[in-house]
Amino acid sequence: RSWEGYGSVWTDKIHNTKARGEGVVDYLQLQDLTNGEIAYFRFPCGEGSRKLNMHKKEDMPEAQCFTRGGAGYRKTPGGSMSVSKVNGVGSHKGCYYLSVMGEVGHRITAILEGSDGYHRHWDGTGTIWSNCVHQSDGSSDRGETHDFLQLQDETTGEVAYFEWPCRSERGYMSAASGEQDFPPLCERKHAGLGHSQAVCHGGGPGVMCSLCIEKQGYCKAT
């Protein structure tokens, strides 16, 4: 499931274990698209971590690519969709911007995923202009990572893939293995509310770990 909002997000109904079966663990990733901050949660609490299968390896065809920090124009041979990548300058040096072009009047969706868990998505009719995408070339707080972009024409079903930097022999999360480690649980801290007395795992600045709620309650990184 996915949702988005400004300042707050209210979900629609999410089926619990009574409907989906016992032993189900839900993993939640949140991202502030303004500053790039990412937080991880899981329900219920438990030991260990899991692999997030962002893409199956067999679903990862060769992609048109840019070199690290590169910019320009790319289009899949024989396809109708193209991407222009422009790097920000001056006060916008930590950003890059994407322009997607498709068939006139066709609904287009674009999903960008980074090897660091960074996630953005957009949609539009015929064209898409992105806002700031935090650089993956080391000039932003993300450091040097790998970004993978999937485009789809919702009218014809056509799909196109792009990535930067170009794929190396060892591969990357989205372009090769398709797997990313979900962070391990943070150190346990209590944050009980009312009768639920939920247990919250709190992290801290710069700590890559996942928070969790045993049953219900409130949880926030400390």
Short mmCIF file of C-alpha atoms in Angstrom, two decimals:
data_model
loop_
_atom_site.label_atom_id
_atom_site.label_comp_id
_atom_site.label_asym_id
_atom_site.label_seq_id
_atom_site.Cartn_x
_atom_site.Cartn_y
_atom_site.Cartn_z
CA ARG A 1 0.00 0.00 0.00
CA SER A 2 1.16 3.58 -0.51
CA TRP A 3 -0.06 7.03 0.54
CA GLU A 4 1.19 10.60 0.45
CA GLY A 5 0.29 13.91 2.03
CA TYR A 6 1.52 17.26 3.31
CA GLY A 7 2.47 17.27 6.99
CA SER A 8 0.26 14.28 7.81
CA VAL A 9 -1.12 11.14 6.19
CA TRP A 10 -4.34 9.31 7.08
CA THR A 11 -4.64 5.83 5.57
CA ASP A 12 -7.74 4.03 4.45
CA LYS A 13 -8.50 0.55 5.84
CA ILE A 14 -5.56 -1.84 6.27
CA HIS A 15 -6.55 -5.45 6.87
CA ASN A 16 -5.24 -6.93 10.12
CA THR A 17 -3.99 -10.46 10.85
CA LYS A 18 -7.53 -11.72 11.44
CA ALA A 19 -8.23 -11.14 7.75
CA ARG A 20 -4.74 -11.91 6.42
CA GLY A 21 -3.66 -14.79 8.67
CA GLU A 22 -1.51 -15.14 11.77
CA GLY A 23 2.24 -14.47 11.64
CA VAL A 24 2.01 -11.60 9.18
CA VAL A 25 4.55 -8.80 9.74
CA ASP A 26 3.95 -5.38 8.18
CA TYR A 27 6.88 -3.11 7.27
CA LEU A 28 6.42 0.63 6.77
CA GLN A 29 8.84 3.13 5.22
CA LEU A 30 8.22 6.87 5.57
CA GLN A 31 10.06 9.59 3.71
CA ASP A 32 10.04 13.37 4.03
CA LEU A 33 10.33 14.42 0.39
CA THR A 34 11.56 17.90 1.37
CA ASN A 35 14.68 16.91 3.31
CA GLY A 36 15.04 13.24 2.30
CA GLU A 37 14.69 11.92 5.89
CA ILE A 38 13.65 8.23 6.03
CA ALA A 39 12.11 6.31 8.94
CA TYR A 40 11.27 2.61 9.21
CA PHE A 41 8.56 0.88 11.27
CA ARG A 42 7.29 -2.68 11.67
CA PHE A 43 4.23 -4.26 13.31
CA PRO A 44 4.36 -6.31 15.46
CA CYS A 45 7.77 -6.15 17.15
CA GLY A 46 10.15 -9.05 16.57
CA GLU A 47 13.75 -10.05 16.11
CA GLY A 48 15.77 -10.00 12.93
CA SER A 49 15.13 -8.16 9.70
CA ARG A 50 13.88 -9.03 6.27
CA LYS A 51 14.70 -8.42 2.66
CA LEU A 52 12.62 -5.82 0.83
CA ASN A 53 12.09 -7.15 -2.67
CA MET A 54 11.89 -3.84 -4.51
CA HIS A 55 12.10 -5.56 -7.88
CA LYS A 56 12.57 -9.17 -8.89
CA LYS A 57 15.85 -9.78 -10.64
CA GLU A 58 14.13 -11.29 -13.67
CA ASP A 59 12.08 -8.10 -14.02
CA MET A 60 15.18 -5.92 -14.39
CA PRO A 61 15.93 -5.47 -18.09
CA GLU A 62 18.83 -3.43 -19.36
CA ALA A 63 18.23 0.27 -18.76
CA GLN A 64 19.28 3.47 -20.48
CA CYS A 65 21.76 5.13 -18.12
CA PHE A 66 23.68 8.25 -17.13
CA THR A 67 27.19 8.30 -15.65
CA ARG A 68 27.49 9.35 -12.00
CA GLY A 69 26.56 13.01 -11.78
CA GLY A 70 25.77 13.04 -15.50
CA ALA A 71 22.94 14.85 -17.25
CA GLY A 72 21.34 14.84 -20.67
CA TYR A 73 18.68 13.06 -22.71
CA ARG A 74 17.90 9.34 -22.94
CA LYS A 75 15.25 7.36 -24.80
CA THR A 76 14.74 3.62 -25.13
CA PRO A 77 15.25 2.56 -28.79
CA GLY A 78 11.85 2.00 -30.37
CA GLY A 79 10.02 3.38 -27.34
CA SER A 80 7.84 6.45 -27.01
CA MET A 81 9.05 7.73 -23.61
CA SER A 82 12.18 9.74 -22.88
CA VAL A 83 13.91 11.32 -19.89
CA SER A 84 15.93 14.52 -19.64
CA LYS A 85 18.06 14.87 -16.49
CA VAL A 86 19.24 18.31 -15.41
CA ASN A 87 21.59 18.93 -12.47
CA GLY A 88 20.90 21.87 -10.18
CA VAL A 89 23.48 24.63 -9.76
CA GLY A 90 24.26 27.15 -7.04
CA SER A 91 21.93 26.79 -4.08
CA HIS A 92 20.25 23.89 -5.90
CA LYS A 93 23.47 21.91 -6.41
CA GLY A 94 22.20 19.10 -4.17
CA CYS A 95 19.25 18.45 -6.50
CA TYR A 96 18.60 17.15 -9.96
CA TYR A 97 15.42 17.49 -11.99
CA LEU A 98 13.70 15.14 -14.43
CA SER A 99 11.58 15.88 -17.48
CA VAL A 100 9.66 12.91 -18.88
CA MET A 101 8.08 13.02 -22.33
CA GLY A 102 5.54 10.54 -23.68
CA GLU A 103 2.70 10.33 -26.17
CA VAL A 104 0.36 13.33 -26.18
CA GLY A 105 -2.70 12.69 -24.02
CA HIS A 106 -1.37 9.45 -22.49
CA ARG A 107 -1.27 9.05 -18.71
CA ILE A 108 2.32 8.42 -17.54
CA THR A 109 3.59 7.27 -14.16
CA ALA A 110 7.20 7.50 -12.99
CA ILE A 111 8.68 5.68 -9.97
CA LEU A 112 12.21 6.41 -8.77
CA GLU A 113 13.96 4.20 -6.22
CA GLY A 114 17.42 4.58 -4.74
CA SER A 115 19.76 1.92 -3.36
CA ASP A 116 19.55 3.85 -0.06
CA GLY A 117 15.75 3.44 0.18
CA TYR A 118 15.04 6.86 -1.37
CA HIS A 119 11.66 6.84 -3.15
CA ARG A 120 9.79 9.31 -5.34
CA HIS A 121 6.87 9.00 -7.72
CA TRP A 122 5.02 11.27 -10.12
CA ASP A 123 2.30 11.06 -12.74
CA GLY A 124 1.09 13.28 -15.54
CA THR A 125 -0.56 13.41 -18.95
CA GLY A 126 1.91 13.39 -21.82
CA THR A 127 4.67 14.99 -19.75
CA ILE A 128 6.07 14.96 -16.20
CA TRP A 129 8.23 17.61 -14.56
CA SER A 130 9.75 16.60 -11.25
CA ASN A 131 10.56 18.89 -8.37
CA CYS A 132 13.92 18.56 -6.58
CA VAL A 133 15.30 15.02 -6.47
CA HIS A 134 18.16 14.80 -3.97
CA GLN A 135 21.42 14.05 -5.76
CA SER A 136 22.86 10.53 -5.66
CA ASP A 137 26.36 11.62 -6.74
CA GLY A 138 27.66 12.55 -3.28
CA SER A 139 26.67 16.24 -3.37
CA SER A 140 23.62 15.77 -1.09
CA ASP A 141 23.05 14.13 2.29
CA ARG A 142 22.31 10.86 0.45
CA GLY A 143 25.97 10.35 -0.44
CA GLU A 144 26.91 8.23 -3.45
CA THR A 145 23.99 5.91 -4.24
CA HIS A 146 22.28 4.41 -7.26
CA ASP A 147 18.93 5.62 -8.63
CA PHE A 148 16.62 3.56 -10.80
CA LEU A 149 13.64 5.03 -12.70
CA GLN A 150 10.68 3.13 -14.13
CA LEU A 151 8.26 4.81 -16.53
CA GLN A 152 4.93 3.41 -17.66
CA ASP A 153 2.44 4.59 -20.25
CA GLU A 154 -0.88 3.76 -18.56
CA THR A 155 -2.70 3.89 -21.92
CA THR A 156 -0.58 1.39 -23.87
CA GLY A 157 1.18 -0.43 -21.00
CA GLU A 158 4.63 0.41 -22.39
CA VAL A 159 7.38 0.38 -19.73
CA ALA A 160 10.83 1.97 -19.90
CA TYR A 161 13.78 1.79 -17.48
CA PHE A 162 16.55 4.26 -16.71
CA GLU A 163 19.33 4.33 -14.11
CA TRP A 164 22.28 6.36 -12.87
CA PRO A 165 25.10 5.75 -12.56
CA CYS A 166 25.45 3.05 -15.20
CA ARG A 167 25.39 -0.48 -13.82
CA SER A 168 28.69 -1.93 -12.61
CA GLU A 169 29.84 -5.55 -12.51
CA ARG A 170 28.87 -5.89 -8.86
CA GLY A 171 25.36 -4.59 -9.55
CA TYR A 172 23.06 -2.49 -7.43
CA MET A 173 19.86 -3.01 -5.48
CA SER A 174 17.21 -2.10 -8.02
CA ALA A 175 19.13 -2.92 -11.18
CA ALA A 176 20.61 -6.23 -10.13
CA SER A 177 19.73 -8.11 -6.93
CA GLY A 178 16.39 -6.38 -6.39
CA GLU A 179 16.85 -6.67 -2.63
CA GLN A 180 17.50 -4.20 0.14
CA ASP A 181 18.00 -5.03 3.81
CA PHE A 182 15.21 -3.74 6.03
CA PRO A 183 17.03 -2.16 9.01
CA PRO A 184 17.20 -4.14 12.29
CA LEU A 185 15.14 -3.04 15.27
CA CYS A 186 16.24 -0.06 17.34
CA GLU A 187 17.06 -0.31 21.04
CA ARG A 188 13.82 -0.86 22.99
CA LYS A 189 12.29 2.14 24.75
CA HIS A 190 8.85 2.40 26.33
CA ALA A 191 6.20 4.81 25.07
CA GLY A 192 2.96 3.38 26.44
CA LEU A 193 -0.32 5.14 25.76
CA GLY A 194 -3.48 4.60 27.79
CA HIS A 195 -4.59 1.01 28.12
CA SER A 196 -2.54 -0.20 25.15
CA GLN A 197 0.82 0.31 26.91
CA ALA A 198 2.46 -0.07 23.53
CA VAL A 199 6.20 -0.63 23.39
CA CYS A 200 8.05 1.64 21.00
CA HIS A 201 11.59 1.12 19.77
CA GLY A 202 13.30 4.51 19.54
CA GLY A 203 16.31 5.29 17.42
CA GLY A 204 18.25 8.51 17.25
CA PRO A 205 19.92 10.95 14.85
CA GLY A 206 21.92 9.11 12.22
CA VAL A 207 20.86 5.67 13.53
CA MET A 208 19.61 3.39 10.73
CA CYS A 209 17.18 1.10 12.54
CA SER A 210 13.45 0.35 12.48
CA LEU A 211 10.92 1.36 15.11
CA CYS A 212 8.07 -0.95 16.02
CA ILE A 213 4.70 -1.08 17.77
CA GLU A 214 3.58 -4.31 19.45
CA LYS A 215 -0.17 -3.73 19.24
CA GLN A 216 -1.21 -0.09 18.97
CA GLY A 217 0.08 3.27 20.12
CA TYR A 218 2.45 6.08 19.18
CA CYS A 219 6.04 5.76 18.02
CA LYS A 220 8.68 8.29 17.01
CA ALA A 221 12.45 8.30 16.67
CA THR A 222 14.13 9.96 19.66
#
